[in-house]
C-alpha atoms as a printed R data frame, in Angstrom:
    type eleno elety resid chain resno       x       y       z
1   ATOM     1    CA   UNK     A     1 -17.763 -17.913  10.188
2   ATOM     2    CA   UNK     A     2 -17.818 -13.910   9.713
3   ATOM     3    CA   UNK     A     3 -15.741 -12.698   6.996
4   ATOM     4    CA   UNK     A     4 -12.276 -10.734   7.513
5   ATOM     5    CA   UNK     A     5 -10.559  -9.668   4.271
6   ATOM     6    CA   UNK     A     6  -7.093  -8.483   5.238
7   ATOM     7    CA   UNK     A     7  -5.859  -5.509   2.129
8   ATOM     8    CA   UNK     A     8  -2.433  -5.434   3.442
9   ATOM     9    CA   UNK     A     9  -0.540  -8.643   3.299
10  ATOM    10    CA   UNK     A    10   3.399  -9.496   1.317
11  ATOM    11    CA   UNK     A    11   4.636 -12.152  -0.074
12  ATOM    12    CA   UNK     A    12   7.619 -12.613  -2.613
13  ATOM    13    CA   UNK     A    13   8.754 -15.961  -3.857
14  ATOM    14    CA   UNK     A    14  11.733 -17.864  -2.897
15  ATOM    15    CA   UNK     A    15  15.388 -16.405  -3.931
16  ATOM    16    CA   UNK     A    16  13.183 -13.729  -5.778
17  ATOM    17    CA   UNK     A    17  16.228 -10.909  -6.724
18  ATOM    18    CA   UNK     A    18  18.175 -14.111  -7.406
19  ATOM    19    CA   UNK     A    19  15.850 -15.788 -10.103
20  ATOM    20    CA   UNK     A    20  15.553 -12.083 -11.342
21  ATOM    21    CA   UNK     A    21  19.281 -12.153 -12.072
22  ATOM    22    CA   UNK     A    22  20.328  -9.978  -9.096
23  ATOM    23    CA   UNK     A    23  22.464 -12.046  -6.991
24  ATOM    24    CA   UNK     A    24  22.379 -11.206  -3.352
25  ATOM    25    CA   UNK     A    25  21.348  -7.534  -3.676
26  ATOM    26    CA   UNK     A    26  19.466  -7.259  -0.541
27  ATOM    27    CA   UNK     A    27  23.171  -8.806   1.148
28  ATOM    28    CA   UNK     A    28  21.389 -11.477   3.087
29  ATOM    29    CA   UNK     A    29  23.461 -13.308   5.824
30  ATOM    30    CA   UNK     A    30  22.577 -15.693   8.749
31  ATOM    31    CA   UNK     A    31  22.970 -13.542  12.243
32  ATOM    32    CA   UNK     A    32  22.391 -15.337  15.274
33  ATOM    33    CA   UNK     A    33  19.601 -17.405  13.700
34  ATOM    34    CA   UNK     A    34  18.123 -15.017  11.777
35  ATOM    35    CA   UNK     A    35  18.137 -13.892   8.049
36  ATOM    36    CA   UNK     A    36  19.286 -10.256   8.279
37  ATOM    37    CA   UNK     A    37  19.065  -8.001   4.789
38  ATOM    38    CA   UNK     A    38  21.629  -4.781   4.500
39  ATOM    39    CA   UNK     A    39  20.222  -2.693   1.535
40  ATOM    40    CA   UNK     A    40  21.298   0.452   0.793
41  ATOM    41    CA   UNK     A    41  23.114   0.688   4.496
42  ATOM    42    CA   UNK     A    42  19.562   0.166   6.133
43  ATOM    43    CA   UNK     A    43  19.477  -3.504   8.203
44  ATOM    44    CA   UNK     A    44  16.559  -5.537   8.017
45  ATOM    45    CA   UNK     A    45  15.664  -9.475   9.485
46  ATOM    46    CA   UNK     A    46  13.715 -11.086   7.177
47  ATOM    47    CA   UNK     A    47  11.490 -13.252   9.107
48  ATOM    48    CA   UNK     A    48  10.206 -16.907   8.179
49  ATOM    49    CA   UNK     A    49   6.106 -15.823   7.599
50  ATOM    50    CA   UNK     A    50   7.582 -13.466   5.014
51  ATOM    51    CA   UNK     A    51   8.852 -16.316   2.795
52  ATOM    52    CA   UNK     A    52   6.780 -19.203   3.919
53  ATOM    53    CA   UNK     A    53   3.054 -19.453   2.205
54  ATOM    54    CA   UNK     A    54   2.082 -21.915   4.175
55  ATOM    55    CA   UNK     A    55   2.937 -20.644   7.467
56  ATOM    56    CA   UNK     A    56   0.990 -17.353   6.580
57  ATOM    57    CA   UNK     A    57  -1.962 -19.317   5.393
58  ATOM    58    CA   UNK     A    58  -2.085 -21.232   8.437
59  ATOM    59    CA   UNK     A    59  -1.639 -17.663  10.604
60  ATOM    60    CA   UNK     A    60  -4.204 -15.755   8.647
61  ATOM    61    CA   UNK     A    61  -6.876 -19.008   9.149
62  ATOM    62    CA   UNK     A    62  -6.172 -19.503  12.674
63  ATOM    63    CA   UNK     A    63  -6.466 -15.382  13.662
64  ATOM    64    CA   UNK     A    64  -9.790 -15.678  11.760
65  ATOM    65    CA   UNK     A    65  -9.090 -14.176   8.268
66  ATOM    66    CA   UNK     A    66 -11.189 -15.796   5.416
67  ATOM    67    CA   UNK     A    67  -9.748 -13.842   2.351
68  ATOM    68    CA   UNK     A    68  -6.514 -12.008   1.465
69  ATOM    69    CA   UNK     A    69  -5.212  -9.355  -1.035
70  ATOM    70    CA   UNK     A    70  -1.715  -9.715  -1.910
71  ATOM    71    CA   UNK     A    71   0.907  -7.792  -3.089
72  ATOM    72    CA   UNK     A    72   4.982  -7.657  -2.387
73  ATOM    73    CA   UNK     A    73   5.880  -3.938  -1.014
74  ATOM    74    CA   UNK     A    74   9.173  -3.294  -2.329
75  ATOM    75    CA   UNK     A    75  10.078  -5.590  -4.921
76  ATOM    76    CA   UNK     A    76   9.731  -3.614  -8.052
77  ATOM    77    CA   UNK     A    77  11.055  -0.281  -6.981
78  ATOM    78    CA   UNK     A    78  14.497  -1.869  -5.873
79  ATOM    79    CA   UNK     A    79  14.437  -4.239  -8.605
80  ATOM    80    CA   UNK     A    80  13.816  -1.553 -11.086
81  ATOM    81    CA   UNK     A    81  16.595   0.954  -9.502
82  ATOM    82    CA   UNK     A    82  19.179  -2.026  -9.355
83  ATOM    83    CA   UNK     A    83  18.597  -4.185 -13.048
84  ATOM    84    CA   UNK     A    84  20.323  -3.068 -16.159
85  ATOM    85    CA   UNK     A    85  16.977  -4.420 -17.946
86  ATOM    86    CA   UNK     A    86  14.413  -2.443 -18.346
87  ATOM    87    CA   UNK     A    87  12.629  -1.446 -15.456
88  ATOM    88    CA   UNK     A    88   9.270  -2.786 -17.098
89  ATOM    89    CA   UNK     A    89  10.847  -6.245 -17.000
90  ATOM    90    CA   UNK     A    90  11.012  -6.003 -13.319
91  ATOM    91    CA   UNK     A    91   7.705  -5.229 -13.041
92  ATOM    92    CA   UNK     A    92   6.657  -7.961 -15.435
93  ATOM    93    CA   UNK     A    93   8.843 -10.500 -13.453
94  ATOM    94    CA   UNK     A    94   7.227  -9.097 -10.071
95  ATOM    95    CA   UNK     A    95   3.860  -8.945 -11.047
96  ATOM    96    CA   UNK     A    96   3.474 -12.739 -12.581
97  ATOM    97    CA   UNK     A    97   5.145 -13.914  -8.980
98  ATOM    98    CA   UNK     A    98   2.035 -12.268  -7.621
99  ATOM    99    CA   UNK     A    99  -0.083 -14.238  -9.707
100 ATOM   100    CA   UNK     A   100   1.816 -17.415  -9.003
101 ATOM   101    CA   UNK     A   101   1.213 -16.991  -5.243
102 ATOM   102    CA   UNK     A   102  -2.378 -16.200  -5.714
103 ATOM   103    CA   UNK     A   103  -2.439 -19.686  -7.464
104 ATOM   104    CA   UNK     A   104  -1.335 -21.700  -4.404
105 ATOM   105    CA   UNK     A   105  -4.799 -20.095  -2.449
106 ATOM   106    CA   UNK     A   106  -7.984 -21.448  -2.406
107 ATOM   107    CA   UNK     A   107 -10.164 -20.278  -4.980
108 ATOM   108    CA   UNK     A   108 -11.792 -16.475  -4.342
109 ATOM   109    CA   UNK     A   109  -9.562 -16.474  -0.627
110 ATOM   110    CA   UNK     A   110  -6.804 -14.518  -2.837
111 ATOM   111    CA   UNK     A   111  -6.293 -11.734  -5.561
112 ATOM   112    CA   UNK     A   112  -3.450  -9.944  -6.671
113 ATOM   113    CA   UNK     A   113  -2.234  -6.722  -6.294
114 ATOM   114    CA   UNK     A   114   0.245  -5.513  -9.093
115 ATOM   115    CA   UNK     A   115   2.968  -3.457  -8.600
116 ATOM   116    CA   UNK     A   116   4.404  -0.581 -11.545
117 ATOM   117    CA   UNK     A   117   6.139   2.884 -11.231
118 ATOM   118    CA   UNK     A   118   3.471   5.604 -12.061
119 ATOM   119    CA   UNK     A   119   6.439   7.672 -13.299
120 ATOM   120    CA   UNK     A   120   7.479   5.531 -16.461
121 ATOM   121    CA   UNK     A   121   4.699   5.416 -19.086
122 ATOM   122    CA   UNK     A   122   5.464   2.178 -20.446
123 ATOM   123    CA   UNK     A   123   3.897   0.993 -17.058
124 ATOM   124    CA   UNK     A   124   0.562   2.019 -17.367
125 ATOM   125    CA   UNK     A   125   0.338  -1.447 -20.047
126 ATOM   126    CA   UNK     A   126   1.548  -3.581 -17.310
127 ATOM   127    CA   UNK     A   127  -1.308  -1.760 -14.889
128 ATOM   128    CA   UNK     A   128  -3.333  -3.383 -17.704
129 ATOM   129    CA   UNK     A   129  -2.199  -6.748 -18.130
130 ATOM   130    CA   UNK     A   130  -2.183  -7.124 -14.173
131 ATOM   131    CA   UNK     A   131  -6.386  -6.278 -14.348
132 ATOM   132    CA   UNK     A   132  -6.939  -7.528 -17.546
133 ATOM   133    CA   UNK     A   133  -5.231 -10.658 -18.234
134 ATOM   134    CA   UNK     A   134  -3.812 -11.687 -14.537
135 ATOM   135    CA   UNK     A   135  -6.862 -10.689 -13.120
136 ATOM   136    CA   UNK     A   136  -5.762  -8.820 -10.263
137 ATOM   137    CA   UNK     A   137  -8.074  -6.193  -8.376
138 ATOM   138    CA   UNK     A   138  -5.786  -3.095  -8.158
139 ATOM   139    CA   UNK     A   139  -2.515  -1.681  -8.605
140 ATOM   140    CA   UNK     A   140   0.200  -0.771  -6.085
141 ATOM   141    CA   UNK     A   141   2.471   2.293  -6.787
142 ATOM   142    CA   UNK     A   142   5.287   3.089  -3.880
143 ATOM   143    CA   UNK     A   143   4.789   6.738  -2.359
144 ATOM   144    CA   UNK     A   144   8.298   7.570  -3.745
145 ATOM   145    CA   UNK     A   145  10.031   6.026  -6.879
146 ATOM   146    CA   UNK     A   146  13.999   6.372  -6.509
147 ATOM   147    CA   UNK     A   147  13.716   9.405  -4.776
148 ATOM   148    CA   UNK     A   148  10.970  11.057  -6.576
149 ATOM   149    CA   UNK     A   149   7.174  11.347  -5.619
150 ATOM   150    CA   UNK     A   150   4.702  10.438  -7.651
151 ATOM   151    CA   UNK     A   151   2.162  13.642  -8.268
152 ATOM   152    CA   UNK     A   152   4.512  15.614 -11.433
153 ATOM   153    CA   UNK     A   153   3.622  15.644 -14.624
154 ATOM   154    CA   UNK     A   154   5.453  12.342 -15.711
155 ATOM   155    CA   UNK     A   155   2.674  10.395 -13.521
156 ATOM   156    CA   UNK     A   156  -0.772  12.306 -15.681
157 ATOM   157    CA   UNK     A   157  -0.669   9.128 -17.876
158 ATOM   158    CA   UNK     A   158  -1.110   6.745 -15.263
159 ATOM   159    CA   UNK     A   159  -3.536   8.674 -12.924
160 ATOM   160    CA   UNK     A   160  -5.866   9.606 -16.104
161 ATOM   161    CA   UNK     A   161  -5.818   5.451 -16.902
162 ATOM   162    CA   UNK     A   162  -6.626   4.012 -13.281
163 ATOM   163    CA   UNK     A   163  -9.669   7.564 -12.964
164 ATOM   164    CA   UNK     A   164 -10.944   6.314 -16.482
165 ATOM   165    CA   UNK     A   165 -10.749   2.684 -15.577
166 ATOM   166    CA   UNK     A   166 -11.556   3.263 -11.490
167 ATOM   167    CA   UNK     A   167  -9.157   0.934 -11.189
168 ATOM   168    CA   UNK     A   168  -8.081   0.726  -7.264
169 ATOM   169    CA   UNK     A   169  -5.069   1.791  -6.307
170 ATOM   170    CA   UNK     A   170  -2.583   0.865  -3.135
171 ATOM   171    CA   UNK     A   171  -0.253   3.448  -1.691
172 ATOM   172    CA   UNK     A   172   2.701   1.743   0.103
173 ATOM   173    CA   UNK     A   173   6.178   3.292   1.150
174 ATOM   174    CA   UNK     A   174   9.453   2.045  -0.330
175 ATOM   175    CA   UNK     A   175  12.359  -0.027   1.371
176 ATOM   176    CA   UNK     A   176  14.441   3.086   1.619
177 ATOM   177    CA   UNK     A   177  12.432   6.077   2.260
178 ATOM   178    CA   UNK     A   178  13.596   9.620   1.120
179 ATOM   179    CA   UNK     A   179  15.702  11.006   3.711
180 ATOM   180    CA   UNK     A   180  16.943   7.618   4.571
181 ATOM   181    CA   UNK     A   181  20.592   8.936   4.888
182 ATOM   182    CA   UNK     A   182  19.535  11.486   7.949
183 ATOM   183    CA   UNK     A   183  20.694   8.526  10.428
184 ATOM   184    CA   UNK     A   184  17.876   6.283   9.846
185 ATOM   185    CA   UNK     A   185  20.227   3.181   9.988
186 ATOM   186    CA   UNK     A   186  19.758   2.899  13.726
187 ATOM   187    CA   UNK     A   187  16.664   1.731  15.897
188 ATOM   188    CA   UNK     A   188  14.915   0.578  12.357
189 ATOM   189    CA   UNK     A   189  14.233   4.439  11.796
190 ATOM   190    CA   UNK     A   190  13.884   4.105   8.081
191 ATOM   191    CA   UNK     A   191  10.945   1.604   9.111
192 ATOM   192    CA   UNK     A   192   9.438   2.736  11.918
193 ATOM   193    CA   UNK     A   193   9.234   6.902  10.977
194 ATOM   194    CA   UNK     A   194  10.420   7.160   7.457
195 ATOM   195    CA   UNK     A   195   8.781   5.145   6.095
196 ATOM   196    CA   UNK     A   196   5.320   6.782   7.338
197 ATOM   197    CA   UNK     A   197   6.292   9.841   6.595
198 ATOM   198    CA   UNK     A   198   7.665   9.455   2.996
199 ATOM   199    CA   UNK     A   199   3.592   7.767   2.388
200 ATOM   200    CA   UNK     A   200   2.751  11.798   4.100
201 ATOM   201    CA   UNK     A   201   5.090  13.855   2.325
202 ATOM   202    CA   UNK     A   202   3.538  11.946  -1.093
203 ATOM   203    CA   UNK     A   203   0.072  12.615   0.021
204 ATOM   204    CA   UNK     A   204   0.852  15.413   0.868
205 ATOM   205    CA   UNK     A   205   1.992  16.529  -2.455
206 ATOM   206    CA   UNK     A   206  -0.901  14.816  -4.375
207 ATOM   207    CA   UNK     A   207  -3.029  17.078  -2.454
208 ATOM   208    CA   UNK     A   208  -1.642  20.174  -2.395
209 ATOM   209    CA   UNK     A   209  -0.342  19.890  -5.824
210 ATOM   210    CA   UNK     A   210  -3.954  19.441  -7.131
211 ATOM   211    CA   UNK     A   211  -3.745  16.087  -8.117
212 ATOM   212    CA   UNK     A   212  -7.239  15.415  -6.949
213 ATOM   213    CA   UNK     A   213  -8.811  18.102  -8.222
214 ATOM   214    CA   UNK     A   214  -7.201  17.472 -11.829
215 ATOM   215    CA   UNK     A   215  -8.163  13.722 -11.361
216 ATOM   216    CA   UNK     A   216 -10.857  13.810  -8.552
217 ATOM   217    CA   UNK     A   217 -12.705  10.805  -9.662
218 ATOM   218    CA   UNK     A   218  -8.989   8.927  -7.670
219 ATOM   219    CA   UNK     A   219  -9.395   7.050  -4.156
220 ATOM   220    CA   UNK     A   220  -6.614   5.672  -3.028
221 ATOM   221    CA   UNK     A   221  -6.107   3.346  -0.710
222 ATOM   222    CA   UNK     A   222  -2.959   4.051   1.933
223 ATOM   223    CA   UNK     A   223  -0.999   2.013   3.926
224 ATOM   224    CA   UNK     A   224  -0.899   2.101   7.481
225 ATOM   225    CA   UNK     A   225  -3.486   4.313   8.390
226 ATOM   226    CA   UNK     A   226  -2.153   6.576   6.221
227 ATOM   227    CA   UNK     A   227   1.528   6.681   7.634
228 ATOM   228    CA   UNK     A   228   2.138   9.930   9.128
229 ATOM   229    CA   UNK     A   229  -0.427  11.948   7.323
230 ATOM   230    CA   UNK     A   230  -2.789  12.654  10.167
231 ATOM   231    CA   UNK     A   231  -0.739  14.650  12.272
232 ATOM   232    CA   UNK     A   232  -0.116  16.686   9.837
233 ATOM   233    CA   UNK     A   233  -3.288  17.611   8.519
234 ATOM   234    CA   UNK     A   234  -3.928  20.543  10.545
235 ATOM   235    CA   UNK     A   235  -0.527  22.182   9.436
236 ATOM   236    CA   UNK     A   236  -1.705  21.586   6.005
237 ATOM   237    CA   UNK     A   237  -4.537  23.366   6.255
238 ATOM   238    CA   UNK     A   238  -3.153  26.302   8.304
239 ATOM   239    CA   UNK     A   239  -0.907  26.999   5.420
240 ATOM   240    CA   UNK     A   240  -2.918  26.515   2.647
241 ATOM   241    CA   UNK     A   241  -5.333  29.057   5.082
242 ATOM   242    CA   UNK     A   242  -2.428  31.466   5.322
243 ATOM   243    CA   UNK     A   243  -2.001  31.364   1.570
244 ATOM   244    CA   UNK     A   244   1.242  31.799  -0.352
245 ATOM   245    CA   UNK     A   245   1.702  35.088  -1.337
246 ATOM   246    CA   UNK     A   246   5.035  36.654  -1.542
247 ATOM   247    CA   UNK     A   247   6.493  32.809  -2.035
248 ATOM   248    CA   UNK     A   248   8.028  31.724  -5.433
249 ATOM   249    CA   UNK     A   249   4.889  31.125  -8.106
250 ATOM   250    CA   UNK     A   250   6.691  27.159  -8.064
251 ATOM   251    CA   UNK     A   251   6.024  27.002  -4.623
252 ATOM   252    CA   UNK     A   252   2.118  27.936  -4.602
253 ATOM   253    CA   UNK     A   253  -0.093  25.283  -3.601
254 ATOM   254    CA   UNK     A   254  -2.693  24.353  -6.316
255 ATOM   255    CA   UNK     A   255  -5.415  22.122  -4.683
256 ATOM   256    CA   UNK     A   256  -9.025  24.449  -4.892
257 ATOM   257    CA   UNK     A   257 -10.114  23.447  -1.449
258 ATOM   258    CA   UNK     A   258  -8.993  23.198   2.376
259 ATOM   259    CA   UNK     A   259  -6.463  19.823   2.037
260 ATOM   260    CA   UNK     A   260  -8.404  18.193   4.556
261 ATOM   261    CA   UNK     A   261 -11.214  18.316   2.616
262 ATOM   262    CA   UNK     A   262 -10.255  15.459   0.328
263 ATOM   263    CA   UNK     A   263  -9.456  13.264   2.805
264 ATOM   264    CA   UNK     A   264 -13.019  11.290   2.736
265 ATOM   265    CA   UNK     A   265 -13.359  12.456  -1.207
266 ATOM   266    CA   UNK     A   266  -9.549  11.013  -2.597
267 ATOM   267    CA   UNK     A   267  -8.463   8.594   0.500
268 ATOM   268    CA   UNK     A   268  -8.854   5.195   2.004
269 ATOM   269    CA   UNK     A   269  -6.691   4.108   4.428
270 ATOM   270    CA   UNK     A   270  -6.123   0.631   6.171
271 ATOM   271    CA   UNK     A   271  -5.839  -0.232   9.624
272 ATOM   272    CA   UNK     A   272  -2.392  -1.171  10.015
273 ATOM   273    CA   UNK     A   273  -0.385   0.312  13.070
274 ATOM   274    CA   UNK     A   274  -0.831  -1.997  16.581
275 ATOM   275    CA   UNK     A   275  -1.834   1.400  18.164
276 ATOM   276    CA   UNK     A   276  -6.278   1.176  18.946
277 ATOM   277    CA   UNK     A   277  -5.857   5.269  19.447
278 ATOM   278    CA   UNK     A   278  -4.618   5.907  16.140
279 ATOM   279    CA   UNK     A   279  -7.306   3.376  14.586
280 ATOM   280    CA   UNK     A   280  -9.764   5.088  16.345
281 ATOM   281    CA   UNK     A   281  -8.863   8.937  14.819
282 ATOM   282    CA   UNK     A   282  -8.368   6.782  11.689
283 ATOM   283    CA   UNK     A   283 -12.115   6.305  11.645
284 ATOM   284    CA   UNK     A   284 -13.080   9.398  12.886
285 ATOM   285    CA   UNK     A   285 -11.470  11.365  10.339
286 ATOM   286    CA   UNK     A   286 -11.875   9.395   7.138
287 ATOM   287    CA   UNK     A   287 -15.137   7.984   8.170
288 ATOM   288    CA   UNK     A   288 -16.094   4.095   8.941
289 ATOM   289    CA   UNK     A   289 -16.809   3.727   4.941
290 ATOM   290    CA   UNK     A   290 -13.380   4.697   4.310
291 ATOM   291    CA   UNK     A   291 -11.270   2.586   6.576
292 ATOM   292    CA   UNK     A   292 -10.527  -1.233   5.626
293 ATOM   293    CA   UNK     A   293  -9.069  -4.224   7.876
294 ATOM   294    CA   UNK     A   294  -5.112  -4.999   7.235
295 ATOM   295    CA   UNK     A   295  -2.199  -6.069   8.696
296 ATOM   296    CA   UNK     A   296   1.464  -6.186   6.888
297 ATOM   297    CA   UNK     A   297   1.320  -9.616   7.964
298 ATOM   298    CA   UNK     A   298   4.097 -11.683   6.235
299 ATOM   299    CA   UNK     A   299   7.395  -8.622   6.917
300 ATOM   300    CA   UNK     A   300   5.371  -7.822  10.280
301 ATOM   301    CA   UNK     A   301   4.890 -11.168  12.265
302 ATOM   302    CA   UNK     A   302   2.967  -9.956  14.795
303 ATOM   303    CA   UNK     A   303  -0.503 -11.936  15.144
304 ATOM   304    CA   UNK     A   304  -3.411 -10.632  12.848
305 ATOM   305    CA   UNK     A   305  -5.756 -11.206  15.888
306 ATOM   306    CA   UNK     A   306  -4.009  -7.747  17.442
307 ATOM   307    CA   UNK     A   307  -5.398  -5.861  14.844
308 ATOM   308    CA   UNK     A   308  -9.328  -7.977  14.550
309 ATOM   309    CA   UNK     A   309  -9.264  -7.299  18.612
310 ATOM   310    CA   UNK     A   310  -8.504  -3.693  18.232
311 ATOM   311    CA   UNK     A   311 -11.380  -3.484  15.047
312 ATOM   312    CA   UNK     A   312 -13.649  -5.198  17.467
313 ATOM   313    CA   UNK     A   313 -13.153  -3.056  20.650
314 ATOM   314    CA   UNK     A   314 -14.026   0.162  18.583
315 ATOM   315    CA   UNK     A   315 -16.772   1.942  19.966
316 ATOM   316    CA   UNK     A   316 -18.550   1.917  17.006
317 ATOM   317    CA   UNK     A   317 -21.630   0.508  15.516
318 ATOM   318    CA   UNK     A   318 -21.453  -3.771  14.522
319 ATOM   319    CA   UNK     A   319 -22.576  -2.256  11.101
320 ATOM   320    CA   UNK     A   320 -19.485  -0.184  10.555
321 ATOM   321    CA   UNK     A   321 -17.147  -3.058  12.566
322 ATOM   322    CA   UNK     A   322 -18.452  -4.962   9.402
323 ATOM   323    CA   UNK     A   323 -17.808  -2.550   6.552
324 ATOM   324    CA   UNK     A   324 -14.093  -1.789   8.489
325 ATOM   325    CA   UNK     A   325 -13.514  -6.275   8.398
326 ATOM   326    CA   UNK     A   326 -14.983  -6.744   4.886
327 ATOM   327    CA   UNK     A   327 -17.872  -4.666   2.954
328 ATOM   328    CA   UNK     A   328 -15.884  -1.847   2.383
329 ATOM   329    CA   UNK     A   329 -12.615  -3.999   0.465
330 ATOM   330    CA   UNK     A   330 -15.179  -5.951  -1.153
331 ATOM   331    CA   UNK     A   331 -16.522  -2.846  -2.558
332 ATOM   332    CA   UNK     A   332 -13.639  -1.107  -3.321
333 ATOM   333    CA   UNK     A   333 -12.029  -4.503  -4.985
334 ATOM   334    CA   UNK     A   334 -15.248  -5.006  -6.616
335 ATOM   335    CA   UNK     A   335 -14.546  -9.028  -5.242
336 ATOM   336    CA   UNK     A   336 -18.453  -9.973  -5.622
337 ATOM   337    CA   UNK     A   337 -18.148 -11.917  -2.161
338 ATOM   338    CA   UNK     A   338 -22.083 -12.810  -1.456
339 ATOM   339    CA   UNK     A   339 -21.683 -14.735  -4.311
340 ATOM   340    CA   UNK     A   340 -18.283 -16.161  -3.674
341 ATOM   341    CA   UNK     A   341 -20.562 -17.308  -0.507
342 ATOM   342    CA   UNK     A   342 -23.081 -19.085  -2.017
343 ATOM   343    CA   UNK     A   343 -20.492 -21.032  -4.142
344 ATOM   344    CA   UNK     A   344 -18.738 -22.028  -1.498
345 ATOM   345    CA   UNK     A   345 -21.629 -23.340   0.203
346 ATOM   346    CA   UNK     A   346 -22.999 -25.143  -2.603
């Protein structure tokens, strides 16, 4: 059986914000059948894969996935913004959920993903219990934190730790993107567009603010083929070409080289987005040793074969159709699967 490691897969607990002492923040009701969320004004349906294990296990097994990373995309950003506790306790609370869920897989099928806010200091420990004691492969920071990106000065601390420790790290968007308020309540707006394009405005801003070049030994691995960062990259290098002289001295931009320039240098991206055009520029521009196999499966029910089929119809070599499925996250991870292999063959 070939291997398929998906990066991009959620799953929280059962009555998570509830056992966190939150109540019903997320305003859950039944609707016609389904389990709709209201948080923040922005309507949601929660839908059964993202709260049953088992029925993702049984998904992921049946499309032809052998091993999964896992992390939950919002939980620690709205818990944080919504807890009178402090907002490492969230994380804490979050993070050993993670490692609960990673318990109920198979041995070396599952590994963690922990989630902290790169803005708070007193996070960058919890980065290190999640590798070091829960044994998780990476770290997930949202692109914005209450409102606020994540390249200023308050995040240094915890891009110097993950450079010095190459630790790998996960870019995912929030619940409620910033400019959620601009009548993103209809159509699931703040999920379909703003939530891409708060991931671009942040990458945007780690580039262009110099982030890389002050930490350039970073790669990062962003969700959704890198949200809506691609269509933009041609405007970002136009102005940085143009320059920005005569603007405010705040308003400079500080990265040393042509922003797409650190696109194969600083980024990995995965191949979540339904859309085989997209997947394809996705691997043109990054390269096929810096795009990796995932699917949101769990909040996006759709069936993971979609996105194998559209992996498998690129026209590309089988080599790189193999580093896109599985040598490139087992790299990245560091998971060690060729052994994994032979002990599960033993």
């Amino acid at each position: 059986m070939p291997e398929i490691i998906d990066v991009h897969t959620h799953f929280g607990g059962p009555n998570l914000a509830e056992r966190f002492g939150l109540g019903n923040v997320f305003n859950a009701e039944r609707v016609k059948g389904k389990v709709v969320t209201n948080y923040r004004g922005l309507p949601a349906v929660t839908y059964a894969a993202g709260v049953s294990f088992q029925e993702q296990q049984e998904v992921c097994e049946k499309a032809g996935i052998t091993r999964r990373m896992m992390s939950n995309s919002f939980a620690v950003e709205v818990f944080s913004r919504e807890t009178t506790k402090p907002s490492i306790e969230a994380a804490k609370f979050c993070n050993d959920d993670i490692a609960n869920t990673v318990s109920m897989a198979p041995k070396g099928t599952m590994w963690g993903i922990g989630g902290i806010n790169p803005l708070e200091r007193s996070h960058v420990k919890e980065a290190e219990r999640c590798i070091d004691r829960l044994g998780f492969k990476a770290i997930q920071s949202n692109s914005s934190w209450h409102g606020r990106f994540i390249d200023t000065d308050e995040s240094y601390p915890f891009w110097e730790w993950a450079e010095d420790r190459r630790v790998p790290i996960f870019l995912h968007p929030p619940r409620v993107p910033i400019g959620h308020d601009q009548q993103m309540g209809q159509y699931k707006l703040d999920e379909l567009v703003g939530r891409p394009f708060d991931t671009a405005m942040s990458v945007a801003r780690m580039i262009l603010s110099g982030l890389f070049d002050r930490f350039p030994k970073l790669r990062i691995l962003v969700a959704h083929m890198g949200g809506g960062l691609l269509p933009c990259m041609g405007r970002l290098d136009f102005g940085w070409r143009l320059g920005f002289e005569g603007l405010p001295e705040h308003t400079a931009a500080r990265c040393k080289r042509l922003p797409s320039d650190y696109l194969r240098t600083n980024l990995i991206v995965d191949t979540m987005g339904f859309w085989a055009p997209h997947v394809k520029e996705a691997v043109e521009v990054f390269g096929a040793d810096n795009v990796m196999f995932g699917t949101d499966y769990g909040p996006v029910p759709l069936d993971p074969r979609e996105h194998i089929d559209i992996v498998n119809a690129l026209d590309v070599s089988p080599a790189d159709k193999e580093n896109i499925l599985w040598r490139n996250a087992d790299s990245y991870f560091g998971l060690g699967i060729k052994r994994l292999q032979i002990d599960q063959n033993l």
